CSV table of C-alpha atoms in Angstrom, one decimal:
chain,number,residue,atom,x,y,z
A,10,MET,CA,22.4,-17.0,4.5
A,11,PRO,CA,25.9,-15.4,4.6
A,12,LEU,CA,24.6,-12.0,5.7
A,13,ARG,CA,22.1,-13.3,8.1
A,14,TRP,CA,24.3,-12.3,11.1
A,15,ILE,CA,23.7,-8.7,10.2
A,16,ASP,CA,20.1,-9.0,11.4
A,17,GLN,CA,21.4,-10.0,14.9
A,18,VAL,CA,23.5,-6.8,15.3
A,19,PRO,CA,21.7,-4.3,17.5
A,20,TRP,CA,22.7,-1.4,15.2
A,21,ALA,CA,21.0,-3.1,12.3
A,22,THR,CA,17.5,-2.7,13.8
A,23,LEU,CA,15.1,-0.3,12.3
A,24,ARG,CA,14.9,2.0,15.3
A,25,VAL,CA,18.7,2.3,15.5
A,26,ARG,CA,19.0,3.0,11.8
A,27,LEU,CA,16.2,5.6,12.1
A,28,THR,CA,18.2,7.2,14.9
A,29,VAL,CA,21.4,7.2,12.9
A,30,TRP,CA,19.7,8.8,9.9
A,31,ASN,CA,17.9,11.3,12.1
A,32,THR,CA,21.2,12.3,13.8
A,33,ALA,CA,23.0,12.5,10.4
A,34,VAL,CA,20.3,14.8,9.0
A,35,VAL,CA,20.3,17.0,12.1
A,36,LEU,CA,24.1,17.1,12.0
A,37,LEU,CA,24.1,18.2,8.3
A,38,MET,CA,21.4,20.8,8.9
A,39,THR,CA,23.2,22.1,12.0
A,40,LEU,CA,26.5,22.5,10.1
A,41,ALA,CA,24.7,24.1,7.2
A,42,THR,CA,22.9,26.5,9.5
A,43,LEU,CA,26.1,27.4,11.3
A,44,LEU,CA,27.8,28.0,8.0
A,45,ALA,CA,24.9,30.0,6.7
A,46,VAL,CA,24.9,32.1,9.9
A,47,ARG,CA,28.7,32.7,9.6
A,48,VAL,CA,28.5,33.7,6.0
A,49,GLY,CA,25.4,35.8,6.5
A,50,ALA,CA,26.7,37.6,9.6
A,51,ARG,CA,30.1,38.3,7.9
A,52,ALA,CA,28.3,39.7,4.8
A,53,ALA,CA,26.0,41.8,7.0
A,54,LEU,CA,29.0,43.2,9.0
A,55,PHE,CA,30.9,44.0,5.8
A,56,ARG,CA,27.9,45.7,4.2
A,57,GLU,CA,27.4,47.8,7.3
A,58,ALA,CA,31.1,48.7,7.4
A,59,ASP,CA,31.1,49.6,3.7
A,60,SER,CA,28.1,51.8,4.2
A,61,VAL,CA,29.7,53.7,7.0
A,62,LEU,CA,33.0,54.1,5.2
A,63,ARG,CA,31.2,55.4,2.1
A,64,GLY,CA,29.4,58.0,4.3
A,65,GLU,CA,32.7,59.1,5.8
A,66,VAL,CA,34.4,59.3,2.4
A,67,THR,CA,31.6,61.4,1.0
A,68,GLU,CA,31.8,63.7,4.0
A,69,VAL,CA,35.6,64.1,3.6
A,70,ALA,CA,35.3,64.6,-0.1
A,71,LEU,CA,32.8,67.4,0.3
A,72,ALA,CA,35.1,69.1,2.8
A,73,LEU,CA,38.2,68.7,0.7
A,74,GLU,CA,36.5,70.0,-2.4
A,75,ALA,CA,35.6,73.1,-0.4
A,76,LEU,CA,39.1,73.6,1.0
A,77,SER,CA,41.1,72.8,-2.2
A,78,PRO,CA,43.7,73.9,-3.0
A,79,ASP,CA,44.6,74.9,0.6
A,80,THR,CA,46.7,71.8,1.4
A,81,ALA,CA,47.2,72.7,5.0
A,82,ALA,CA,43.5,73.0,5.6
A,83,VAL,CA,42.9,69.7,3.8
A,84,VAL,CA,45.5,67.9,5.9
A,85,ALA,CA,44.1,69.4,9.1
A,86,THR,CA,40.6,68.2,8.2
A,87,LEU,CA,41.9,64.7,7.5
A,88,GLY,CA,43.9,64.7,10.8
A,89,ARG,CA,40.8,65.6,12.8
A,90,LYS,CA,38.9,62.8,11.0
A,91,ALA,CA,41.6,60.3,11.8
A,92,VAL,CA,41.8,61.2,15.4
A,93,SER,CA,38.0,60.9,15.8
A,94,HIS,CA,38.1,57.4,14.5
A,95,GLU,CA,41.4,56.4,16.1
A,96,ASP,CA,39.7,54.1,18.7
A,97,ARG,CA,37.9,52.2,15.9
A,98,GLY,CA,41.2,51.4,14.2
A,99,TRP,CA,40.3,53.4,11.0
A,100,PHE,CA,42.9,55.0,8.8
A,101,THR,CA,42.9,57.8,6.3
A,102,HIS,CA,45.1,58.2,3.2
A,103,LEU,CA,45.4,61.1,0.8
A,104,LEU,CA,47.4,60.6,-2.4
A,105,THR,CA,47.8,62.0,-5.9
A,106,GLU,CA,46.6,60.7,-9.2
A,107,ASP,CA,49.9,58.9,-9.8
A,108,GLY,CA,49.9,57.3,-6.3
A,109,LYS,CA,52.2,59.6,-4.3
A,110,THR,CA,51.2,60.0,-0.7
A,111,ILE,CA,50.1,63.5,0.3
A,112,TRP,CA,49.2,62.5,3.8
A,113,ARG,CA,48.3,59.5,5.7
A,114,SER,CA,47.2,58.7,9.3
A,115,ASP,CA,49.3,56.9,11.8
A,116,HIS,CA,47.2,53.7,11.5
A,117,CYS,CA,47.4,53.6,7.7
A,118,PRO,CA,49.3,50.4,6.9
A,119,ASP,CA,52.1,50.3,4.3
A,120,VAL,CA,50.3,47.7,2.2
A,121,VAL,CA,47.5,50.2,1.7
A,122,ALA,CA,49.8,53.2,1.3
A,123,ASN,CA,51.8,51.4,-1.4
A,124,TYR,CA,48.8,50.1,-3.2
A,125,PRO,CA,48.4,52.2,-6.4
A,126,PRO,CA,45.1,53.9,-7.2
A,127,SER,CA,43.1,52.6,-10.1
A,128,ARG,CA,43.0,54.9,-13.0
A,129,LYS,CA,40.1,53.0,-14.6
A,130,ASP,CA,37.6,53.5,-11.8
A,131,GLN,CA,36.9,57.2,-11.7
A,132,GLU,CA,34.0,56.7,-9.3
A,133,GLU,CA,33.9,55.7,-5.7
A,134,ASN,CA,34.7,52.0,-5.1
A,135,VAL,CA,35.5,49.5,-2.3
A,136,VAL,CA,38.9,47.9,-2.3
A,137,GLN,CA,40.1,44.9,-0.2
A,138,VAL,CA,43.9,44.6,0.3
A,139,LYS,CA,44.8,41.6,2.3
A,140,ASP,CA,43.4,42.2,5.8
A,141,TYR,CA,42.4,45.8,5.1
A,142,ARG,CA,39.3,47.2,3.5
A,143,TYR,CA,38.8,50.7,2.4
A,144,VAL,CA,36.6,53.0,0.3
A,145,ARG,CA,38.3,55.1,-2.3
A,146,ARG,CA,37.0,58.2,-4.0
A,147,ARG,CA,38.6,60.5,-6.6
A,148,ILE,CA,38.2,64.1,-5.9
A,149,ALA,CA,38.7,66.8,-8.6
A,150,GLY,CA,40.0,69.9,-6.8
A,151,ARG,CA,39.3,73.4,-7.9
A,152,GLU,CA,42.9,73.8,-9.1
A,153,GLY,CA,45.6,71.3,-9.9
A,154,GLU,CA,45.5,67.6,-10.3
A,155,PRO,CA,42.8,65.4,-8.8
A,156,VAL,CA,43.5,63.6,-5.6
A,157,HIS,CA,42.3,60.3,-4.1
A,158,VAL,CA,41.1,59.9,-0.6
A,159,ARG,CA,41.0,56.5,1.2
A,160,ILE,CA,39.2,55.7,4.5
A,161,GLY,CA,39.4,52.2,5.6
A,162,MET,CA,39.7,49.7,8.5
A,163,SER,CA,41.2,46.3,9.3
A,164,THR,CA,38.8,43.4,8.5
A,165,LEU,CA,40.2,41.5,11.4
A,166,THR,CA,37.9,43.3,13.8
A,167,LEU,CA,34.9,42.3,11.6
A,168,ASP,CA,36.1,38.6,11.5
A,169,ALA,CA,36.6,38.8,15.3
A,170,GLY,CA,33.0,39.8,15.7
A,171,VAL,CA,31.9,36.9,13.5
A,172,ASN,CA,34.1,34.5,15.4
A,173,ALA,CA,32.6,35.7,18.7
A,174,LEU,CA,29.1,35.0,17.4
A,175,MET,CA,30.2,31.5,16.3
A,176,ARG,CA,31.7,30.8,19.7
A,177,LEU,CA,28.2,31.4,21.1
A,178,LEU,CA,26.4,29.2,18.5
A,179,ILE,CA,28.8,26.3,18.5
A,180,PRO,CA,28.0,25.1,22.0
A,181,VAL,CA,24.3,25.4,21.2
A,182,GLY,CA,24.9,23.2,18.1
A,183,GLY,CA,26.9,20.7,20.1
A,184,LEU,CA,24.1,20.5,22.7
A,185,LEU,CA,21.7,19.9,19.9
A,186,LEU,CA,23.8,17.1,18.4
A,187,LEU,CA,24.0,15.5,21.9
A,188,LEU,CA,20.3,15.6,22.4
A,189,THR,CA,19.4,14.6,18.8
A,190,PRO,CA,20.3,10.9,19.1
A,191,LEU,CA,18.4,10.5,22.4
A,192,ALA,CA,15.3,12.3,21.1
A,193,GLY,CA,15.6,10.5,17.8
A,194,TYR,CA,15.8,7.1,19.4
A,195,TRP,CA,12.8,7.9,21.6
A,196,LEU,CA,10.8,8.9,18.6
A,197,ALA,CA,12.0,5.8,16.6
A,198,VAL,CA,10.9,3.6,19.5
A,199,ARG,CA,7.5,5.2,19.5
A,200,ALA,CA,7.2,5.1,15.7
A,201,THR,CA,8.3,1.4,15.4
A,202,LYS,CA,6.2,0.2,18.4
A,203,PRO,CA,3.3,-0.9,16.1
A,204,VAL,CA,5.8,-2.6,13.8
A,205,ALA,CA,7.3,-4.5,16.8
A,206,GLN,CA,3.8,-5.6,17.8
A,207,ILE,CA,3.1,-6.8,14.2
A,208,LEU,CA,6.3,-8.9,14.4
A,209,ARG,CA,5.3,-10.4,17.8
A,210,THR,CA,1.9,-11.2,16.5
A,211,ALA,CA,3.3,-12.8,13.3
A,212,GLU,CA,5.7,-14.9,15.4
A,213,ARG,CA,2.7,-16.3,17.4
A,214,LEU,CA,0.7,-17.2,14.4
A,215,ARG,CA,0.2,-20.9,13.8
A,216,PRO,CA,-2.1,-22.8,11.5
A,217,THR,CA,-4.0,-24.0,14.6
A,218,ARG,CA,-3.9,-20.6,16.2
A,219,LEU,CA,-5.2,-17.8,14.0
A,220,GLY,CA,-7.3,-15.8,16.4
A,221,ASP,CA,-4.6,-13.2,17.3
A,222,ARG,CA,-5.1,-9.8,15.8
A,223,LEU,CA,-3.1,-6.6,15.7
A,224,ASN,CA,-4.1,-3.7,17.9
A,225,VAL,CA,-5.6,-0.8,16.0
A,226,ARG,CA,-4.8,2.4,17.9
A,227,GLY,CA,-7.3,4.6,16.1
A,228,THR,CA,-4.8,7.2,14.8
A,229,GLN,CA,-5.7,6.6,11.2
A,230,ASP,CA,-2.0,6.8,10.2
A,231,GLU,CA,-0.2,4.5,7.8
A,232,LEU,CA,0.7,2.0,10.6
A,233,ASP,CA,-2.9,1.9,11.7
A,234,GLN,CA,-3.9,1.2,8.1
A,235,LEU,CA,-1.3,-1.5,7.9
A,236,SER,CA,-2.7,-3.1,11.0
A,237,VAL,CA,-6.2,-3.0,9.6
A,238,THR,CA,-5.1,-4.5,6.3
A,239,ILE,CA,-3.1,-7.3,8.1
A,240,ASN,CA,-6.1,-8.0,10.4
A,241,HIS,CA,-8.3,-8.3,7.3
A,242,LEU,CA,-5.8,-10.7,5.7
A,243,LEU,CA,-5.7,-12.8,9.0
A,244,ASP,CA,-9.5,-12.9,9.0
A,245,GLN,CA,-9.4,-14.3,5.5
A,246,VAL,CA,-6.6,-16.8,6.2
A,247,ALA,CA,-8.4,-18.0,9.4
A,248,ASP,CA,-11.7,-18.4,7.5
A,249,HIS,CA,-9.9,-20.2,4.7
A,250,VAL,CA,-8.1,-22.5,7.1
A,251,ASP,CA,-11.3,-23.3,9.0
A,252,ARG,CA,-13.1,-24.0,5.8
A,253,GLN,CA,-10.3,-26.2,4.6
A,254,GLN,CA,-10.2,-28.1,7.8
A,255,GLN,CA,-13.9,-28.6,7.8
A,256,PHE,CA,-13.8,-29.6,4.1
A,257,VAL,CA,-11.1,-32.2,4.8
A,258,ALA,CA,-13.1,-33.6,7.8
A,259,ASP,CA,-16.3,-33.7,5.8
A,260,ALA,CA,-14.6,-35.3,2.8
A,261,ALA,CA,-13.0,-37.9,5.1
A,262,HIS,CA,-16.4,-38.6,6.6
A,263,GLU,CA,-18.1,-39.0,3.2
A,264,LEU,CA,-15.3,-41.3,1.9
A,265,ARG,CA,-15.2,-43.4,5.0
A,266,GLY,CA,-18.8,-44.7,4.6
A,267,PRO,CA,-18.4,-46.1,1.1
A,268,LEU,CA,-15.0,-47.5,1.9
A,269,ALA,CA,-16.3,-49.2,5.0
A,270,ALA,CA,-19.2,-50.6,3.0
A,271,VAL,CA,-16.8,-52.0,0.3
A,272,ARG,CA,-14.5,-53.5,2.9
A,273,SER,CA,-17.4,-55.1,4.8
A,274,SER,CA,-19.0,-56.5,1.7
A,275,LEU,CA,-15.7,-58.1,0.6
A,276,GLU,CA,-14.9,-59.4,4.0
A,277,VAL,CA,-18.3,-61.1,4.2
A,278,ALA,CA,-17.8,-62.5,0.7
A,279,ILE,CA,-14.5,-64.2,1.5
A,280,SER,CA,-15.5,-65.3,5.0
A,281,GLN,CA,-17.0,-68.5,3.5
A,282,GLU,CA,-18.0,-70.2,0.3
A,283,ARG,CA,-20.8,-68.3,-1.5
A,284,THR,CA,-23.0,-69.1,-4.5
A,285,ALA,CA,-22.4,-67.4,-7.8
A,286,ASP,CA,-25.6,-65.3,-7.3
A,287,GLU,CA,-24.3,-64.2,-3.9
A,288,TYR,CA,-21.0,-63.2,-5.3
A,289,HIS,CA,-22.7,-61.4,-8.1
A,290,GLU,CA,-24.8,-59.5,-5.6
A,291,THR,CA,-21.7,-58.6,-3.6
A,292,VAL,CA,-19.9,-57.4,-6.6
A,293,ALA,CA,-22.9,-55.3,-7.7
A,294,ASP,CA,-23.0,-53.7,-4.2
A,295,VAL,CA,-19.2,-53.0,-4.3
A,296,LEU,CA,-19.5,-51.5,-7.8
A,297,ASP,CA,-22.3,-49.2,-6.7
A,298,GLU,CA,-20.1,-47.9,-3.8
A,299,ILE,CA,-17.2,-47.5,-6.2
A,300,ARG,CA,-19.4,-45.4,-8.6
A,301,HIS,CA,-20.4,-43.3,-5.6
A,302,LEU,CA,-16.7,-42.8,-4.7
A,303,ALA,CA,-15.8,-42.0,-8.3
A,304,LYS,CA,-18.5,-39.3,-8.5
A,305,LEU,CA,-17.5,-37.9,-5.1
A,306,ALA,CA,-13.8,-37.7,-6.2
A,307,ASN,CA,-14.8,-36.0,-9.5
A,308,ASP,CA,-16.9,-33.5,-7.5
A,309,LEU,CA,-14.0,-32.7,-5.2
A,310,LEU,CA,-11.7,-32.2,-8.2
A,311,LEU,CA,-14.2,-29.8,-9.7
A,312,LEU,CA,-14.6,-27.9,-6.5
A,313,ALA,CA,-10.8,-27.6,-6.3
A,314,GLU,CA,-10.7,-26.2,-9.9
A,315,THR,CA,-13.6,-23.8,-9.6
A,316,GLY,CA,-12.9,-22.7,-6.0
A,317,ASN,CA,-9.5,-21.1,-6.5
A,318,ASP,CA,-8.7,-17.4,-6.9
A,319,LEU,CA,-7.3,-17.6,-10.4
A,320,PRO,CA,-9.0,-15.6,-13.1
A,321,ALA,CA,-11.5,-17.5,-15.1
A,322,PRO,CA,-10.3,-18.6,-18.5
A,323,GLU,CA,-11.6,-17.0,-21.6
A,324,ARG,CA,-15.2,-17.9,-22.2
A,325,GLN,CA,-17.1,-18.5,-25.5
A,326,PRO,CA,-20.7,-17.5,-26.2
A,327,VAL,CA,-23.1,-20.3,-25.1
A,328,ASP,CA,-26.7,-20.6,-25.9
A,329,LEU,CA,-28.2,-21.3,-22.5
A,330,THR,CA,-31.6,-22.2,-24.0
A,331,ARG,CA,-30.0,-25.0,-25.9
A,332,VAL,CA,-28.0,-26.2,-22.9
A,333,ALA,CA,-31.2,-26.3,-20.8
A,334,THR,CA,-33.1,-28.2,-23.4
A,335,GLN,CA,-30.3,-30.8,-23.7
A,336,ALA,CA,-30.1,-31.2,-19.9
A,337,ALA,CA,-33.9,-31.6,-19.6
A,338,ALA,CA,-33.8,-34.3,-22.3
A,339,MET,CA,-31.1,-36.2,-20.5
A,340,PHE,CA,-33.1,-36.4,-17.3
A,341,ALA,CA,-36.5,-37.0,-18.9
A,342,GLY,CA,-36.2,-40.8,-18.8
A,343,VAL,CA,-35.3,-40.8,-15.0
A,344,ALA,CA,-38.2,-38.3,-14.3
A,345,GLU,CA,-40.6,-40.4,-16.2
A,346,GLU,CA,-39.7,-43.6,-14.3
A,347,GLN,CA,-40.4,-41.7,-11.1
A,348,GLY,CA,-43.7,-40.4,-12.4
A,349,ILE,CA,-42.5,-36.8,-12.4
A,350,GLY,CA,-43.4,-34.4,-15.1
A,351,VAL,CA,-40.7,-32.1,-16.6
A,352,VAL,CA,-41.9,-28.8,-18.1
A,353,ILE,CA,-39.5,-26.8,-20.3
A,354,ARG,CA,-40.1,-23.1,-20.9
A,355,PRO,CA,-37.3,-22.0,-23.2
A,356,SER,CA,-37.5,-18.7,-25.1
A,357,GLU,CA,-35.5,-17.4,-28.0
A,358,PRO,CA,-31.7,-18.2,-28.0
A,359,LEU,CA,-30.1,-16.6,-24.9
A,360,LEU,CA,-26.3,-16.2,-25.0
A,361,VAL,CA,-24.0,-16.1,-22.0
A,362,ALA,CA,-20.2,-16.0,-21.9
A,363,GLY,CA,-19.1,-19.2,-20.3
A,364,ASP,CA,-18.1,-22.8,-20.5
A,365,ALA,CA,-20.8,-25.0,-21.9
A,366,ALA,CA,-19.7,-28.2,-20.1
A,367,GLN,CA,-19.7,-26.5,-16.7
A,368,LEU,CA,-23.0,-24.8,-17.3
A,369,ARG,CA,-24.5,-28.1,-18.3
A,370,GLN,CA,-23.2,-29.6,-15.1
A,371,VAL,CA,-25.0,-26.8,-13.1
A,372,LEU,CA,-28.3,-27.7,-14.8
A,373,GLY,CA,-27.6,-31.4,-14.3
A,374,ASN,CA,-27.1,-30.9,-10.6
A,375,LEU,CA,-30.2,-28.8,-10.2
A,376,LEU,CA,-32.4,-31.2,-12.1
A,377,ASP,CA,-30.9,-34.2,-10.2
A,378,ASN,CA,-31.8,-32.5,-6.9
A,379,ALA,CA,-35.2,-31.7,-8.2
A,380,ILE,CA,-35.9,-35.3,-9.2
A,381,ARG,CA,-34.4,-36.6,-6.0
A,382,PHE,CA,-36.9,-34.7,-3.8
A,383,THR,CA,-40.0,-34.4,-5.9
A,384,PRO,CA,-42.6,-37.1,-5.1
A,385,SER,CA,-44.3,-39.1,-7.8
A,386,GLY,CA,-47.0,-37.1,-9.6
A,387,GLY,CA,-45.0,-33.9,-9.0
A,388,GLU,CA,-43.7,-31.5,-11.6
A,389,ILE,CA,-40.4,-29.8,-12.3
A,390,VAL,CA,-40.3,-26.6,-14.4
A,391,LEU,CA,-37.1,-25.5,-16.2
A,392,ALA,CA,-37.3,-21.9,-17.5
A,393,CYS,CA,-34.9,-19.5,-19.2
A,394,SER,CA,-35.5,-15.7,-19.8
A,395,ARG,CA,-33.8,-12.4,-20.2
A,396,ASP,CA,-34.0,-9.7,-17.5
A,397,HIS,CA,-33.9,-6.5,-19.6
A,398,ALA,CA,-33.5,-4.3,-16.5
A,399,THR,CA,-30.2,-5.8,-15.4
A,400,GLY,CA,-28.9,-7.3,-18.6
A,401,GLU,CA,-28.8,-10.8,-17.2
A,402,ILE,CA,-30.0,-14.2,-18.4
A,403,VAL,CA,-32.1,-15.8,-15.7
A,404,MET,CA,-32.4,-19.6,-15.5
A,405,SER,CA,-34.6,-21.3,-12.9
A,406,VAL,CA,-35.6,-24.8,-11.8
A,407,THR,CA,-38.7,-25.2,-9.7
A,408,ASP,CA,-40.1,-28.4,-8.1
A,409,THR,CA,-43.2,-29.4,-6.1
A,410,GLY,CA,-41.2,-31.3,-3.4
A,411,PRO,CA,-41.5,-31.0,0.3
A,412,GLY,CA,-39.5,-27.8,0.5
A,413,ILE,CA,-36.8,-26.8,3.0
A,414,ALA,CA,-37.2,-25.6,6.5
A,415,PRO,CA,-36.0,-22.1,7.2
A,416,GLU,CA,-33.2,-23.2,9.5
A,417,HIS,CA,-31.6,-25.2,6.6
A,418,LYS,CA,-31.9,-22.7,3.8
A,419,ALA,CA,-28.8,-20.7,4.9
A,420,ARG,CA,-26.6,-23.8,4.6
A,421,VAL,CA,-27.8,-25.6,1.5
A,422,PHE,CA,-24.8,-24.3,-0.5
A,423,ASP,CA,-22.3,-25.6,2.1
A,424,ARG,CA,-20.2,-28.5,1.1
A,425,PHE,CA,-21.4,-31.9,2.2
A,426,TYR,CA,-24.5,-30.4,3.8
A,427,LYS,CA,-27.6,-32.6,3.6
A,428,VAL,CA,-31.0,-31.6,4.9
A,429,ASP,CA,-32.2,-35.2,5.3
A,430,PRO,CA,-30.3,-37.9,3.5
A,431,ALA,CA,-33.0,-40.4,4.3
A,432,ARG,CA,-35.4,-38.6,2.0
A,433,SER,CA,-33.4,-39.1,-1.1
A,434,ARG,CA,-35.4,-41.4,-3.3
A,435,SER,CA,-33.4,-41.2,-6.6
A,436,PRO,CA,-32.5,-44.6,-7.9
A,437,HIS,CA,-29.6,-43.4,-10.1
A,438,GLY,CA,-27.1,-42.7,-7.4
A,439,ARG,CA,-26.7,-41.1,-4.0
A,440,SER,CA,-25.9,-37.5,-3.2
A,441,GLY,CA,-22.5,-36.6,-1.8
A,442,GLY,CA,-23.7,-33.2,-0.5
A,443,LEU,CA,-21.6,-31.3,-3.1
A,444,GLY,CA,-24.1,-30.6,-5.9
A,445,LEU,CA,-25.3,-27.1,-4.8
A,446,SER,CA,-21.8,-26.2,-3.7
A,447,ILE,CA,-20.4,-27.0,-7.1
A,448,CYS,CA,-23.3,-25.1,-8.7
A,449,ARG,CA,-22.4,-22.0,-6.7
A,450,SER,CA,-18.7,-22.2,-7.5
A,451,ILE,CA,-19.3,-22.6,-11.2
A,452,VAL,CA,-21.9,-19.7,-11.3
A,453,GLU,CA,-19.7,-17.3,-9.3
A,454,ARG,CA,-16.8,-18.2,-11.5
A,455,HIS,CA,-18.9,-17.1,-14.5
A,456,GLY,CA,-19.6,-13.8,-12.8
A,457,GLY,CA,-23.2,-14.7,-11.8
A,458,THR,CA,-25.3,-15.4,-8.7
A,459,ILE,CA,-27.4,-18.3,-7.5
A,460,ALA,CA,-30.2,-18.0,-4.9
A,461,ILE,CA,-32.7,-20.4,-3.4
A,462,ALA,CA,-36.3,-19.9,-2.2
A,463,SER,CA,-38.3,-22.6,-0.5
A,464,GLU,CA,-41.3,-23.1,1.8
A,465,LEU,CA,-42.2,-26.3,3.6
A,466,GLY,CA,-44.9,-28.2,1.6
A,467,SER,CA,-44.7,-25.8,-1.3
A,468,GLY,CA,-41.6,-26.9,-3.1
A,469,THR,CA,-38.2,-25.3,-3.8
A,470,ALA,CA,-37.0,-22.8,-6.5
A,471,VAL,CA,-33.4,-22.1,-7.4
A,472,THR,CA,-32.6,-19.2,-9.7
A,473,VAL,CA,-29.3,-18.6,-11.5
A,474,ARG,CA,-28.4,-15.2,-13.0
A,475,LEU,CA,-25.6,-14.9,-15.5
A,476,PRO,CA,-24.3,-11.9,-17.5
A,477,GLU,CA,-25.6,-11.8,-21.0
A,478,ALA,CA,-22.8,-12.3,-23.6
A,479,GLY,CA,-21.5,-9.0,-24.9
A,480,ARG,CA,-22.8,-6.8,-22.1
A,481,PRO,CA,-21.7,-6.4,-18.4
A,482,ALA,CA,-24.1,-7.6,-15.7
A,483,ALA,CA,-26.0,-5.0,-13.7
A,484,PRO,CA,-26.3,-5.3,-9.9
A,485,SER,CA,-28.9,-8.0,-9.1
A,486,PRO,CA,-31.5,-7.6,-6.4
A,487,ALA,CA,-30.3,-9.1,-3.2
A,488,ALA,CA,-33.6,-10.6,-2.3
A,489,ALA,CA,-34.2,-14.3,-2.8
A,490,PRO,CA,-36.6,-15.3,-5.6
A,491,SER,CA,-40.2,-15.9,-4.9
A,492,LEU,CA,-41.8,-19.3,-5.6
A,493,ALA,CA,-44.8,-17.5,-7.0
A,494,SER,CA,-42.8,-15.7,-9.7
A,495,GLN,CA,-39.6,-17.7,-10.2
A,496,PRO,CA,-39.2,-21.3,-11.3
A,497,SER,CA,-36.2,-23.2,-9.9
A,498,LEU,CA,-34.6,-26.4,-8.6
A,499,ALA,CA,-35.7,-28.7,-5.9
A,500,SER,CA,-33.8,-29.6,-2.8
A,501,PRO,CA,-30.7,-28.4,-1.1
A,502,ALA,CA,-29.6,-31.9,-0.4
A,503,GLY,CA,-26.9,-32.2,-2.9
């Protein structure tokens, strides 16, 4: 990629960018703080100066009103006031209504003396003239025209105080800006350390090495939650890869047997001249193996279709009672040949939302297993009912076969798992060990559950629960069905 080189630049790393952003934010905040301090301090100094000047003007005004119209006494009072504030750089100015100077102190600047009084503002007000600020007040004497008194000061002294304060704060701000990148980088390193560990772990991951997990620090922060989430994902990926590898190995093992048998039969057939009957027998054996391979391939394709994580397609209402009756009728001939009785216990029409063909295959696999492991003279019971408490349709297949040992029951739904292939006595094909696995995939895809109960010497029961059409399924009991109360399928072999 054209911009891939940017990722190799050190300043493009997350921790450096966090440091830069942190420094920029602190810089802006520091500048804003210094500006706010300067403006606030200057405003506070000016407010304080205005307050003092107003007090002085009020005091002078009261004295002048008492001494008016004795001009000499008024000037003497102003002179004393000017001398008392001479060290502070204050000035005093007395002028007539039309702007003529009556008296002014030595420190009164010309720009203030020549500034005409305002005739609009009859009350006391504050005036800023260039670098000078004064408070003016109009005094109505006892006789004669009113006069204006001004007491003011240079604002340069106020600005000098503000500048002195800023000279103290600027080094502090500079030190803060110097330390901010270092502290920011240290914090960024600590904050991104879990992310760096995630990257290192991700780099080590391989399809054949999925045991590595991220360290969970126990802080319960977002990065800890991210580590937990990724670990959970890695667990699922590892489990999926393990199952896929096992599935491929099992499939290869199952396919290798029939292929070896076909190859061996054909090699024997062409090794020397054979009679027509011998060739016919060889072709029949090869055809039987091919049928087994075709069934195994179809089962694998069905597992691939039903075992994915895609949402199930839209289902139609299916009468499960009718599907069960049709499936039982299809296997009745085979059961009769084996001397096995098939009992059907359907009730009224029971509707489930699903795919009729797939549900028919579930029943076919269950009945095929039941026939395969039920001895002659045994009985298979196929029953359908409604569980009013949970809002589910319950379908069960029960046989009187030899049952399943406890150590095998936990694995009967695994792909290619066979309890004892030698016990299969069905003449209509061999089991590939995928029947119950396919049943579970189809049932779960329909939002249902499947469970098995079996005791050695007492037969086996498989129960399927599916949501009734038009109403959601309630949580089903986790316990496996009992042979005494639930009818169900026979063996876990296929």
